[in-house]
PDB file of C-alpha atoms (C1' of nucleotides) in Angstrom:
ATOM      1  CA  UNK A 541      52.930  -3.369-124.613  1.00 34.00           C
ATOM      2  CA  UNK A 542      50.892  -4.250-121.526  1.00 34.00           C
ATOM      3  CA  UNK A 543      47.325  -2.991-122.216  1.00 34.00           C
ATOM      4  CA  UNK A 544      43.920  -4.321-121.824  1.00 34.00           C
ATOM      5  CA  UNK A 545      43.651  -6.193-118.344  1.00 34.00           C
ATOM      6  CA  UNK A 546      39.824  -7.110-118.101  1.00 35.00           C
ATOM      7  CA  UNK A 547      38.565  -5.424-114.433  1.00 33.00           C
ATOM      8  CA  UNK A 548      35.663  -4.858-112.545  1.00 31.00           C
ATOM      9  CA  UNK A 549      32.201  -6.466-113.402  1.00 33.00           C
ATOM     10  CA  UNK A 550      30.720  -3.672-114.521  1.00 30.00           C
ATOM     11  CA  UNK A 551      26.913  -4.553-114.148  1.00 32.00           C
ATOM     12  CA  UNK A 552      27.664  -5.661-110.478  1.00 32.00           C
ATOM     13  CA  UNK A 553      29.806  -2.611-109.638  1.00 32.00           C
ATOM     14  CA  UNK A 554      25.765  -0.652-110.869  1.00 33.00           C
ATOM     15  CA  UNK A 555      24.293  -2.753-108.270  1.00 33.00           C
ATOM     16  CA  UNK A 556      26.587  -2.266-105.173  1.00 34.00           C
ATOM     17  CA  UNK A 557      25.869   1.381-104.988  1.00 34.00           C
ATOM     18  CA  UNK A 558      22.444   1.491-102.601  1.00 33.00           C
ATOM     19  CA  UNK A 559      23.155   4.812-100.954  1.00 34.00           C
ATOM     20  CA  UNK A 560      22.798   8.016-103.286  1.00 32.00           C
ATOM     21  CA  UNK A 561      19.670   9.283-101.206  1.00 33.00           C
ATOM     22  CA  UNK A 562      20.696  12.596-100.224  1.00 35.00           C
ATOM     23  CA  UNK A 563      21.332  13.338-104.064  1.00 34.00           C
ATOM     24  CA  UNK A 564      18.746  11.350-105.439  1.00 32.00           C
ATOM     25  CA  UNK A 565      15.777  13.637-106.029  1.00 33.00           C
ATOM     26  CA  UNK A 566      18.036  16.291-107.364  1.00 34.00           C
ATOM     27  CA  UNK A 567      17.493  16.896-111.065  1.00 33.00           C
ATOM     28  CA  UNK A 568      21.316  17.056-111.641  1.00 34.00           C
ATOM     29  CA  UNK A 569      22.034  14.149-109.651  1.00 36.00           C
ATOM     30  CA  UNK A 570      20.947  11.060-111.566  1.00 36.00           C
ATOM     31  CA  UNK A 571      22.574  11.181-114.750  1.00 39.00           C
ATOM     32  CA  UNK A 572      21.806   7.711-115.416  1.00 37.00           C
ATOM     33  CA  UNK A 573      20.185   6.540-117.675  1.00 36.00           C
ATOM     34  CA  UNK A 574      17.272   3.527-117.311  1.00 35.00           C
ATOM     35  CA  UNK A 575      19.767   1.245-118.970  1.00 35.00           C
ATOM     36  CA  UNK A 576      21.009  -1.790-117.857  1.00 34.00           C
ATOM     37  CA  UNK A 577      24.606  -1.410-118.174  1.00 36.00           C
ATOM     38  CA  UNK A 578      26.885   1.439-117.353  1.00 38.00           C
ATOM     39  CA  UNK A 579      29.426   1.451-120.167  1.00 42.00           C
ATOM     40  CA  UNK A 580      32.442   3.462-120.303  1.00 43.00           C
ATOM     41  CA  UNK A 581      31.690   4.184-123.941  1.00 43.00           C
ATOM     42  CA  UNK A 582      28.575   5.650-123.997  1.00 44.00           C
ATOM     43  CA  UNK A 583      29.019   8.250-120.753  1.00 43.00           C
ATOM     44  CA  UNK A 584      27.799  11.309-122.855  1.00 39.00           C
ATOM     45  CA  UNK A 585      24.798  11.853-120.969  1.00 44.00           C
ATOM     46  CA  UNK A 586      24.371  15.655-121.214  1.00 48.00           C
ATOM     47  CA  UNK A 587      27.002  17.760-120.462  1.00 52.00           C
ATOM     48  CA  UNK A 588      29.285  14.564-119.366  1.00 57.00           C
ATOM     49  CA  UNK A 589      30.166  13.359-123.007  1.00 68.00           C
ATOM     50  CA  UNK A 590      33.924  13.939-121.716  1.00 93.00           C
ATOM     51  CA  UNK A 591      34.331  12.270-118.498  1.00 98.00           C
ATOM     52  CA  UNK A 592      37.430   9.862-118.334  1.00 98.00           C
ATOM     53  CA  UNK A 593      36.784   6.181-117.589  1.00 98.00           C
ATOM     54  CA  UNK A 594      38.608   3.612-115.491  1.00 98.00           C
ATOM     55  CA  UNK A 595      40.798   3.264-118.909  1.00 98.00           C
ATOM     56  CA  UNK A 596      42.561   6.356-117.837  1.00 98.00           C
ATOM     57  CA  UNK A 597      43.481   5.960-114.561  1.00 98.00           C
ATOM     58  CA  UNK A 598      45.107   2.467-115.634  1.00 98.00           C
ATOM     59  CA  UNK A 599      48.584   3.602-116.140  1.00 98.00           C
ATOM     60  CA  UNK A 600      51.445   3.610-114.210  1.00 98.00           C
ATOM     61  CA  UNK A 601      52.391   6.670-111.850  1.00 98.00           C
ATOM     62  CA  UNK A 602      54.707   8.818-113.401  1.00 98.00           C
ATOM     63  CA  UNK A 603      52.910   8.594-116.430  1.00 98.00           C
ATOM     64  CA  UNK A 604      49.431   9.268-115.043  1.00 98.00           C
ATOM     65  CA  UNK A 605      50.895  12.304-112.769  1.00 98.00           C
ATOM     66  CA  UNK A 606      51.645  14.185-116.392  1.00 98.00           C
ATOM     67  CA  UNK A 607      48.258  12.844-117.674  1.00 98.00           C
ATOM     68  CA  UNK A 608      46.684  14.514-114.881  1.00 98.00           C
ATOM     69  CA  UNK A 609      47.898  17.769-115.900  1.00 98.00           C
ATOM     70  CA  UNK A 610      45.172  19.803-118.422  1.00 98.00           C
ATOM     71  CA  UNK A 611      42.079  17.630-117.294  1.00 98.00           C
ATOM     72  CA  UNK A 612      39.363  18.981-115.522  1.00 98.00           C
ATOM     73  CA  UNK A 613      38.351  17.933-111.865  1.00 98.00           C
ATOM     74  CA  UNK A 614      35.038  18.796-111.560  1.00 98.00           C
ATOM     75  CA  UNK A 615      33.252  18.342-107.953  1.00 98.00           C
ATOM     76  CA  UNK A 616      29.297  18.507-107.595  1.00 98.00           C
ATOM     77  CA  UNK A 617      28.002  19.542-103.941  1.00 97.00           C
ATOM     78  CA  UNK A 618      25.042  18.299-102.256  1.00 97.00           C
ATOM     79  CA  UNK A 619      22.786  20.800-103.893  1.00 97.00           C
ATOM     80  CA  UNK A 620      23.641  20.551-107.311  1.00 97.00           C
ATOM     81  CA  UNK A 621      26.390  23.478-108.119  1.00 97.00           C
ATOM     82  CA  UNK A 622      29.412  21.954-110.042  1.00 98.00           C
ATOM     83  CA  UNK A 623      32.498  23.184-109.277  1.00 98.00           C
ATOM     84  CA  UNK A 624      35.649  22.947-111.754  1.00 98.00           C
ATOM     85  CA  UNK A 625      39.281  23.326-111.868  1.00 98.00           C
ATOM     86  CA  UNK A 626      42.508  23.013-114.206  1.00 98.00           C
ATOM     87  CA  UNK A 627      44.750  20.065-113.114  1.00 98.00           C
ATOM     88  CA  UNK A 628      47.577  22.381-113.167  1.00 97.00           C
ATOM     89  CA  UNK A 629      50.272  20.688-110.733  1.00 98.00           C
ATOM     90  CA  UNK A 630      50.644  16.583-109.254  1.00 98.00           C
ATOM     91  CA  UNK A 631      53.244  14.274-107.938  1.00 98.00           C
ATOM     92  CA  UNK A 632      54.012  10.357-108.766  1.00 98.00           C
ATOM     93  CA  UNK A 633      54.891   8.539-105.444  1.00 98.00           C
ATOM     94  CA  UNK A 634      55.964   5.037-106.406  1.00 98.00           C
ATOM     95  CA  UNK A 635      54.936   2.759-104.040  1.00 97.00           C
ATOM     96  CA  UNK A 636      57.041   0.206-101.950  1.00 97.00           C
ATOM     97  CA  UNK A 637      60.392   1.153-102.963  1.00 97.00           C
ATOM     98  CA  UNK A 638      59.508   5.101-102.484  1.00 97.00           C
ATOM     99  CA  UNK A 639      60.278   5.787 -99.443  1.00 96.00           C
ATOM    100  CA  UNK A 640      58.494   9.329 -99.463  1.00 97.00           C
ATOM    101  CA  UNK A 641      55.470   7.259-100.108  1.00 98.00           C
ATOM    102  CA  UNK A 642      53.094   6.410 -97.117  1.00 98.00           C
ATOM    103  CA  UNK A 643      53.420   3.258 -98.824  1.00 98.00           C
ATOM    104  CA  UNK A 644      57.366   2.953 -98.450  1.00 97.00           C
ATOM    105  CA  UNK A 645      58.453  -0.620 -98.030  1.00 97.00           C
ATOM    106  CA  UNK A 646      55.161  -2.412 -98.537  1.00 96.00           C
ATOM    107  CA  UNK A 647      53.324  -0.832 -95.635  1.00 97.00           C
ATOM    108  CA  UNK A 648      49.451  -1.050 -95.971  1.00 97.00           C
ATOM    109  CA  UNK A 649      47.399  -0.114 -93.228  1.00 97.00           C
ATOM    110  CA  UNK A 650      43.487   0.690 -92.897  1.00 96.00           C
ATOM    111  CA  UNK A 651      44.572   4.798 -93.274  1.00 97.00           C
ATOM    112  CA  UNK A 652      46.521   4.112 -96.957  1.00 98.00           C
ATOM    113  CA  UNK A 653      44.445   0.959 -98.592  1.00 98.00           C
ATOM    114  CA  UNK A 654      43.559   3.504-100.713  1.00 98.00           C
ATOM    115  CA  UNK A 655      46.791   3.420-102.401  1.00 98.00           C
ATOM    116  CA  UNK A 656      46.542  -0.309-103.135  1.00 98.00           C
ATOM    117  CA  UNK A 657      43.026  -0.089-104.749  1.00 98.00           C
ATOM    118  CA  UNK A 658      42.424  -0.267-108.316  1.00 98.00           C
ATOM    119  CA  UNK A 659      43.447   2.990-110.551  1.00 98.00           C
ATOM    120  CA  UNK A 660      41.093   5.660-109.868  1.00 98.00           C
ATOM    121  CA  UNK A 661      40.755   5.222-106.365  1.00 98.00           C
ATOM    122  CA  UNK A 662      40.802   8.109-104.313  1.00 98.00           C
ATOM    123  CA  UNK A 663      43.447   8.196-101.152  1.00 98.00           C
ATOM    124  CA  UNK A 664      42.599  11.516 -98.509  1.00 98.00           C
ATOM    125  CA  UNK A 665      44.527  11.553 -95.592  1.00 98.00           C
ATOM    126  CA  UNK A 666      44.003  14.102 -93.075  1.00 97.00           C
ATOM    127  CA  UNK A 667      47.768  15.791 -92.306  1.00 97.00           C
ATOM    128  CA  UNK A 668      48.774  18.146 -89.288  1.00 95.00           C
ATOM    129  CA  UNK A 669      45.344  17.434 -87.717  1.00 94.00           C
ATOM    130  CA  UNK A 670      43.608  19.518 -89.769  1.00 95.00           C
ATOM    131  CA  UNK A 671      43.801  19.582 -93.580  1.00 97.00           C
ATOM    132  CA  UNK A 672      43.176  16.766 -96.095  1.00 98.00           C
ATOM    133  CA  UNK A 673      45.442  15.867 -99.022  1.00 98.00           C
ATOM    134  CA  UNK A 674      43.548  13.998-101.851  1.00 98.00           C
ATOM    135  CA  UNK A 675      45.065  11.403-103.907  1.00 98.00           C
ATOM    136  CA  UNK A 676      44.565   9.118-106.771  1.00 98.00           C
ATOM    137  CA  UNK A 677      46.049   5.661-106.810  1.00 98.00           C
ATOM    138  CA  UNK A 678      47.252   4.768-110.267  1.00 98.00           C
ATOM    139  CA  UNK A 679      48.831   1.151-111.568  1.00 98.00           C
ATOM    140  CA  UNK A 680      51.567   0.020-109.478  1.00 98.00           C
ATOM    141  CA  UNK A 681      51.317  -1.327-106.131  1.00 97.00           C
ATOM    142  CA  UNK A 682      50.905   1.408-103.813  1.00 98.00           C
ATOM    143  CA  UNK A 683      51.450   3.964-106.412  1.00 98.00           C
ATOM    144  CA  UNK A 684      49.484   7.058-106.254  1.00 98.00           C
ATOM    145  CA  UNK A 685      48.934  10.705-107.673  1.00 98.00           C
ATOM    146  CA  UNK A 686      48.993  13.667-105.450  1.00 98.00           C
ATOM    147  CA  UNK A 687      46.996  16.405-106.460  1.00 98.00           C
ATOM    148  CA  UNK A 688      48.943  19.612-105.808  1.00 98.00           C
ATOM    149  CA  UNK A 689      47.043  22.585-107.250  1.00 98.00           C
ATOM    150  CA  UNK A 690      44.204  23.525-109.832  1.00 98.00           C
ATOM    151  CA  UNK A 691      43.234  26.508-112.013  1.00 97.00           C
ATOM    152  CA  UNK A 692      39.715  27.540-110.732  1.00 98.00           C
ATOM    153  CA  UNK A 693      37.864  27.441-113.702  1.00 98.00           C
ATOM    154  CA  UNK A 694      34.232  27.591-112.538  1.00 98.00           C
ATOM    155  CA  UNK A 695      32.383  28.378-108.679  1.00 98.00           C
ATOM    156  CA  UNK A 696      34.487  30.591-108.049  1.00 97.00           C
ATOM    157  CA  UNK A 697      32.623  32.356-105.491  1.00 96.00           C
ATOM    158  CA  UNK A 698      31.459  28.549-104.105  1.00 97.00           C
ATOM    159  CA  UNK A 699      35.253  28.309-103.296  1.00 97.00           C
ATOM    160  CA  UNK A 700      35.974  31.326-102.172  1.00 96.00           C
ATOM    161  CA  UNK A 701      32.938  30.603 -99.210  1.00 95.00           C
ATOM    162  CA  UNK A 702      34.329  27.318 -98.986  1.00 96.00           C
ATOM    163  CA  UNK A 703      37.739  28.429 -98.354  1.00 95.00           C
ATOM    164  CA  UNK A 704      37.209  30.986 -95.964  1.00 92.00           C
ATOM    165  CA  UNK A 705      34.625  28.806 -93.799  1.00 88.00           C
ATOM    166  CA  UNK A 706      37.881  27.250 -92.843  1.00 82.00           C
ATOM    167  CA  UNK A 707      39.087  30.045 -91.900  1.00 80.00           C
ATOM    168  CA  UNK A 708      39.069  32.143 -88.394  1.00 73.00           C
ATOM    169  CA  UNK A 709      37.199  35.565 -88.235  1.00 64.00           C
ATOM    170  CA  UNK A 710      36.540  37.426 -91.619  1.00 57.00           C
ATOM    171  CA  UNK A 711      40.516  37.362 -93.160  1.00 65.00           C
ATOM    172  CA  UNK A 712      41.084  39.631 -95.948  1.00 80.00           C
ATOM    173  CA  UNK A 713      39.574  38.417 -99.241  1.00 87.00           C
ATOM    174  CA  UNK A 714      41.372  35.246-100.732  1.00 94.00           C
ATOM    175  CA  UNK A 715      42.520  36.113-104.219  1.00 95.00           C
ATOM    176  CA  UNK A 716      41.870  33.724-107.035  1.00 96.00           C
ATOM    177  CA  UNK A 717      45.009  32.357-107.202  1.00 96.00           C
ATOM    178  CA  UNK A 718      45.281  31.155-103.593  1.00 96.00           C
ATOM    179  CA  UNK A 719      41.616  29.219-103.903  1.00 97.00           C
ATOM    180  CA  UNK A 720      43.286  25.408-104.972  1.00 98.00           C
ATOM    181  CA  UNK A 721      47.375  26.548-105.124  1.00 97.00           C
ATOM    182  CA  UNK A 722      48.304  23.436-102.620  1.00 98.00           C
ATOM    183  CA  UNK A 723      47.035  20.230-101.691  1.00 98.00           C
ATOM    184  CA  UNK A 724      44.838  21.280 -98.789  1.00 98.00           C
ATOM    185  CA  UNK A 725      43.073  24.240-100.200  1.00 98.00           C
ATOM    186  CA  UNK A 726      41.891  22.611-102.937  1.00 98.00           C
ATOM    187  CA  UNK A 727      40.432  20.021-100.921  1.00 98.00           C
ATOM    188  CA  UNK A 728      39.379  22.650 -99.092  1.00 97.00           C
ATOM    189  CA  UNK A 729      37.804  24.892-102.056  1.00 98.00           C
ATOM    190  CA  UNK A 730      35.882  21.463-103.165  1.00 98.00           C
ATOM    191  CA  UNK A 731      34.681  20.268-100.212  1.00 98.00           C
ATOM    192  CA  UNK A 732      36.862  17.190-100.326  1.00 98.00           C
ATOM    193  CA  UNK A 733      37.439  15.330 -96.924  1.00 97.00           C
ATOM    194  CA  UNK A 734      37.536  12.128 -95.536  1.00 97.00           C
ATOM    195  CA  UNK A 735      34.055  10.817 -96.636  1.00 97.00           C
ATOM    196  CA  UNK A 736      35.930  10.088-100.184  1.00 98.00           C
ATOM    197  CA  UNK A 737      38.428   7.864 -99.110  1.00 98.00           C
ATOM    198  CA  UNK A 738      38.679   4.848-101.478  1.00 98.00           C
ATOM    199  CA  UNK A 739      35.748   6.379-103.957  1.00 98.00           C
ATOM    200  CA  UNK A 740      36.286   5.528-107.306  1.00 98.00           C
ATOM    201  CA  UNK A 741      36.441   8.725-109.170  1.00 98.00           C
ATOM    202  CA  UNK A 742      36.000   7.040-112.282  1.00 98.00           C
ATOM    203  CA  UNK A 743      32.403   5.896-111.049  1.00 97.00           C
ATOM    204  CA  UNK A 744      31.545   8.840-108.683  1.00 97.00           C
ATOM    205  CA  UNK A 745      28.488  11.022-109.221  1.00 96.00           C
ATOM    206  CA  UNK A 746      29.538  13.920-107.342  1.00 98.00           C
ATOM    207  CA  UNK A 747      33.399  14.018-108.548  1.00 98.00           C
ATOM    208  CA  UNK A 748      35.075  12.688-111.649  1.00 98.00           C
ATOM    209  CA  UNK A 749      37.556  13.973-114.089  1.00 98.00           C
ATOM    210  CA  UNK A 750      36.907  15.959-117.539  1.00 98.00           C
ATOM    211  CA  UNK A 751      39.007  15.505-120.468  1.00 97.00           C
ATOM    212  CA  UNK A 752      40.289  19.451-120.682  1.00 97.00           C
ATOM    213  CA  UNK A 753      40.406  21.513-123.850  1.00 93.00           C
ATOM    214  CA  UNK A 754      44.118  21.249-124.521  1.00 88.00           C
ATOM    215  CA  UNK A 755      46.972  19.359-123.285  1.00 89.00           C
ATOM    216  CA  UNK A 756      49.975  21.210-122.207  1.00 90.00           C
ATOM    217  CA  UNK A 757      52.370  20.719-124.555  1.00 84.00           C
ATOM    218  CA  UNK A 758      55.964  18.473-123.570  1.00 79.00           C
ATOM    219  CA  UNK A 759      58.237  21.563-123.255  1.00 85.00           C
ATOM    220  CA  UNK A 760      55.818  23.866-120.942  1.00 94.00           C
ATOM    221  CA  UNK A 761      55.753  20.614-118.591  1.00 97.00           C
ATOM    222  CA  UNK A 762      58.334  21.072-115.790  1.00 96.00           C
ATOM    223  CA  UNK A 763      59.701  18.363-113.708  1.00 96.00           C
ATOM    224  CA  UNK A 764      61.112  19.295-110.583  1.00 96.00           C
ATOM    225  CA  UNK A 765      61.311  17.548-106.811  1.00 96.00           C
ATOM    226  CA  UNK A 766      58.266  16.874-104.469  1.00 97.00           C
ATOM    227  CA  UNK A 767      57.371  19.223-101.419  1.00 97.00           C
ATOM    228  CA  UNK A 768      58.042  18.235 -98.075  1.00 95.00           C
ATOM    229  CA  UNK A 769      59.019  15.180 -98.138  1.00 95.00           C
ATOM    230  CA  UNK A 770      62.791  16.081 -97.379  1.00 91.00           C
ATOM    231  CA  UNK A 771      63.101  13.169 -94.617  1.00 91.00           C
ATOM    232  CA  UNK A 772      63.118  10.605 -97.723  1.00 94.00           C
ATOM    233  CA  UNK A 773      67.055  10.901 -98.238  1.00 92.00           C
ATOM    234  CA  UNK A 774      67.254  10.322-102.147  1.00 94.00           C
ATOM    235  CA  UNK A 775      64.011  10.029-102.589  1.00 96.00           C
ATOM    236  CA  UNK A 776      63.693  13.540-102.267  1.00 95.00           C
ATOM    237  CA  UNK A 777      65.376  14.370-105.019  1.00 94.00           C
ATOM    238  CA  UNK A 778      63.658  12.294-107.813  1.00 96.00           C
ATOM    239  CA  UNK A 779      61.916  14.202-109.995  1.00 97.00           C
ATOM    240  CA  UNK A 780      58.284  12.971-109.327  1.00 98.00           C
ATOM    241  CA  UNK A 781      56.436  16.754-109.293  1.00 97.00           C
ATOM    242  CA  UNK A 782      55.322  17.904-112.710  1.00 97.00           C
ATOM    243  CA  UNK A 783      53.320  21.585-113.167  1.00 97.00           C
ATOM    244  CA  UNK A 784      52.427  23.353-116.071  1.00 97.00           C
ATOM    245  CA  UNK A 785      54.940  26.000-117.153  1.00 95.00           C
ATOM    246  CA  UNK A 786      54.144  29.885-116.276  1.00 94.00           C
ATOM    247  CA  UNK A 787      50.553  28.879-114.577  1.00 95.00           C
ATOM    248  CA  UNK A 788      49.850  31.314-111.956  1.00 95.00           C
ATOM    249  CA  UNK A 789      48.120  28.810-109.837  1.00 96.00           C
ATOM    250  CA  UNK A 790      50.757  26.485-109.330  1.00 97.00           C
ATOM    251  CA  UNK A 791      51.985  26.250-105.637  1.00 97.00           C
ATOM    252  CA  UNK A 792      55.325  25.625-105.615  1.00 96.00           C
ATOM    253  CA  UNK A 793      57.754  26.879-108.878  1.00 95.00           C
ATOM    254  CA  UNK A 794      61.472  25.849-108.991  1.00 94.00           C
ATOM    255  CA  UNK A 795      62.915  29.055-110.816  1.00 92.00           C
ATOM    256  CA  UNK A 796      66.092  26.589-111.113  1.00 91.00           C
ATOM    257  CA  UNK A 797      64.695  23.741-112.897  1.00 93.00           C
ATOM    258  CA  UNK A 798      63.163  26.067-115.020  1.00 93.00           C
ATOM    259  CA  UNK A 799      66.606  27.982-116.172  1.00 90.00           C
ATOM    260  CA  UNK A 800      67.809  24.743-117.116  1.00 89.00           C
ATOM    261  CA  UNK A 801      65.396  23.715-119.464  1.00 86.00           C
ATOM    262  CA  UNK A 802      65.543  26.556-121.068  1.00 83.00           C
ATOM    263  CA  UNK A 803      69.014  26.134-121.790  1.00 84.00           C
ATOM    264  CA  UNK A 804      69.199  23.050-122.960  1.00 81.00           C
ATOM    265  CA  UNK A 805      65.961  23.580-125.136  1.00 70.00           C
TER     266      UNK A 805
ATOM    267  C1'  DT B1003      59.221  38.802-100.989  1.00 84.15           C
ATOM    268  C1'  DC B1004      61.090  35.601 -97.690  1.00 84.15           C
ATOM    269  C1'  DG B1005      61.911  32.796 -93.544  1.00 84.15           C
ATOM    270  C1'  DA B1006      60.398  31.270 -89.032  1.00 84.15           C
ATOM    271  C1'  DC B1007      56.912  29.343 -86.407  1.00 84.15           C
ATOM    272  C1'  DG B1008      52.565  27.797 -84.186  1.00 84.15           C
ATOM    273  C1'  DA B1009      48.177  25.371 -84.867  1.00 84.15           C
ATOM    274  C1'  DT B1010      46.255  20.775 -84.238  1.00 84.15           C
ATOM    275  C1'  DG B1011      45.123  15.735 -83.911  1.00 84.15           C
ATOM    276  C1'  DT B1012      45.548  11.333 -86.441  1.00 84.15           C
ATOM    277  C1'  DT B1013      48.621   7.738 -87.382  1.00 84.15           C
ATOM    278  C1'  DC B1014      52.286   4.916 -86.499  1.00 84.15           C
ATOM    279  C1'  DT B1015      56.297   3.166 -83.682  1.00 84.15           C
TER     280       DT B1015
ATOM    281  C1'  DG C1095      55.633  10.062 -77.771  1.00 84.15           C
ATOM    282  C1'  DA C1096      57.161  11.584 -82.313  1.00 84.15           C
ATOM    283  C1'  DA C1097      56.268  12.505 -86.935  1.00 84.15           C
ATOM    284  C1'  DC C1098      53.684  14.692 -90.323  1.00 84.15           C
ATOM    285  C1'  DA C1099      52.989  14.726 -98.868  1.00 84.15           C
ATOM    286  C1'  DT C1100      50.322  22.124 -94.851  1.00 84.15           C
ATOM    287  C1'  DC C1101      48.719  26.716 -94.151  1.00 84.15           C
ATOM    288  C1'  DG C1102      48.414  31.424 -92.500  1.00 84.15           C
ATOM    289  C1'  DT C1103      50.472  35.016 -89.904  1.00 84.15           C
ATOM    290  C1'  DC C1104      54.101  37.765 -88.361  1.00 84.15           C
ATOM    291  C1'  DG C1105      58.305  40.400 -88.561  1.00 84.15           C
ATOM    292  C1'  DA C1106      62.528  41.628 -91.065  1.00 84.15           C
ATOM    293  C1'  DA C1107      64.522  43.323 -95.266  1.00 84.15           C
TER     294       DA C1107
END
DNA sequence: TCGACGATGTTCT
DNA sequence: GAACATCGTCGAA
């Protein structure tokens, strides 16, 4: 029962944060209070009374990948709108001994020290030249969450302009369910690049997570392989992908998986 | 609905 | 120089 490891200074971490300039005057943007400390138990500042803390992030992969699943990621742009979607599909990758991890075999370099910083850092790597995948490091050395797909819940229109600015010409309309169905267009659809590698999104101001309403029950998670990743020999066939059962917006379904739980359950 | 393929450039060997 | 935790389009069925 490992629980309770003391981190972070918390009134120093307040104090190390001099840039927020180009949200600062924005009415939405300063949600803190004039108090001294920032305390994980007393975040309910106005509409934020459910925004998980360092605490949650502080597990280890596998179980933080399922954890993910139900919450709320909510992203706030530049000029104030807030932007929110359904967790509704991750993967666990393990660290060193993973060897579909960009961690595999202890490797840390400057793109992936993302992946070795404290739960509830965030790890975006740019892939094929031109998208961004956006993950969460969790406990474990090297161990991270990759966030897969999410219910658009609200901005939808935000996403939809979002989405198609990466687009070329005007493409036929983007229906909902192809806003934040993959890795890349929902960094895409939340304006996620680069610029929040190795933020902490349990401290961010202009992402966090939300606790959602409900938690998908045990039987409507499924567990199935990871995507593209089919270089990793056995690895590739752990079951490290979990999505919510019969969601629309999840990216990838395994049909096969699915049959099977349903006969042995 | 499905499979093949090209785009595109950073990262690592 | 090769690999890559992807996406959108195209053509066949």
């Amino acid at each position: 029962m490992l629980r309770k490891k003391p981190r972070l200074s918390e009134s120093k971490a307040s104090q190390s944060q001099p840039k927020l300039d180009s949200l600062g005057d924005h009415p939405l943007a300063s949600p803190r209070s004039p108090a001294p400390e920032y305390s994980i138990y007393f975040t309910h500042q106005k509409s934020n009374s459910s925004r998980l803390g360092p605490e949650f992030f502080d597990q280890p992969a596998i179980a933080l990948a399922q954890a993910f699943l139900g919450q709320i990621l909510v992203r706030r742009l530049p000029d104030g709108t807030e932007l929110r979607g359904r967790v509704v599909e991750t993967e666990a990758y393990l660290g060193a001994e993973d060897e579909a991890a960009h961690s595999r075999g202890g490797r840390q370099t400057p793109r992936n020290k993302g992946m070795f910083m404290k739960p509830g850092t965030l790890y975006v790597y740019i892939i094929y030249g031109m998208y961004f995948c956006m993950n969460v490091s969790s406990q474990g050395e090297g161990a991270c969450i990759l966030l897969r797909s999410l219910e658009p819940v609200e901005g939808l229109e935000m996403m939809r302009q979002l989405r198609n600015a990466h687009r070329k010409g005007a493409a036929r309309a983007l229906k909902d369910r192809e806003l934040c169905n993959g890795p890349s267009k929902l960094c895409q659809a939340l304006a996620i690049d680069k610029s929040f590698d190795q933020r902490d999104l349990a401290e961010e101001e202009s992402i966090w997570l939300e606790q959602g309403p409900e938690k998908p029950g045990e039987h409507t998670v499924v567990t199935a392989t990871r995507i593209g990743i089919n270089y990793a020999g056995e690895w590739a066939l752990k079951p490290l992908r979990f999505y919510i059962r019969g969601n629309p917006y999840v990216s990838v379904v395994d049909r096969k998986v699915e049959q099977e739980m349903q006969a042995s359950g």
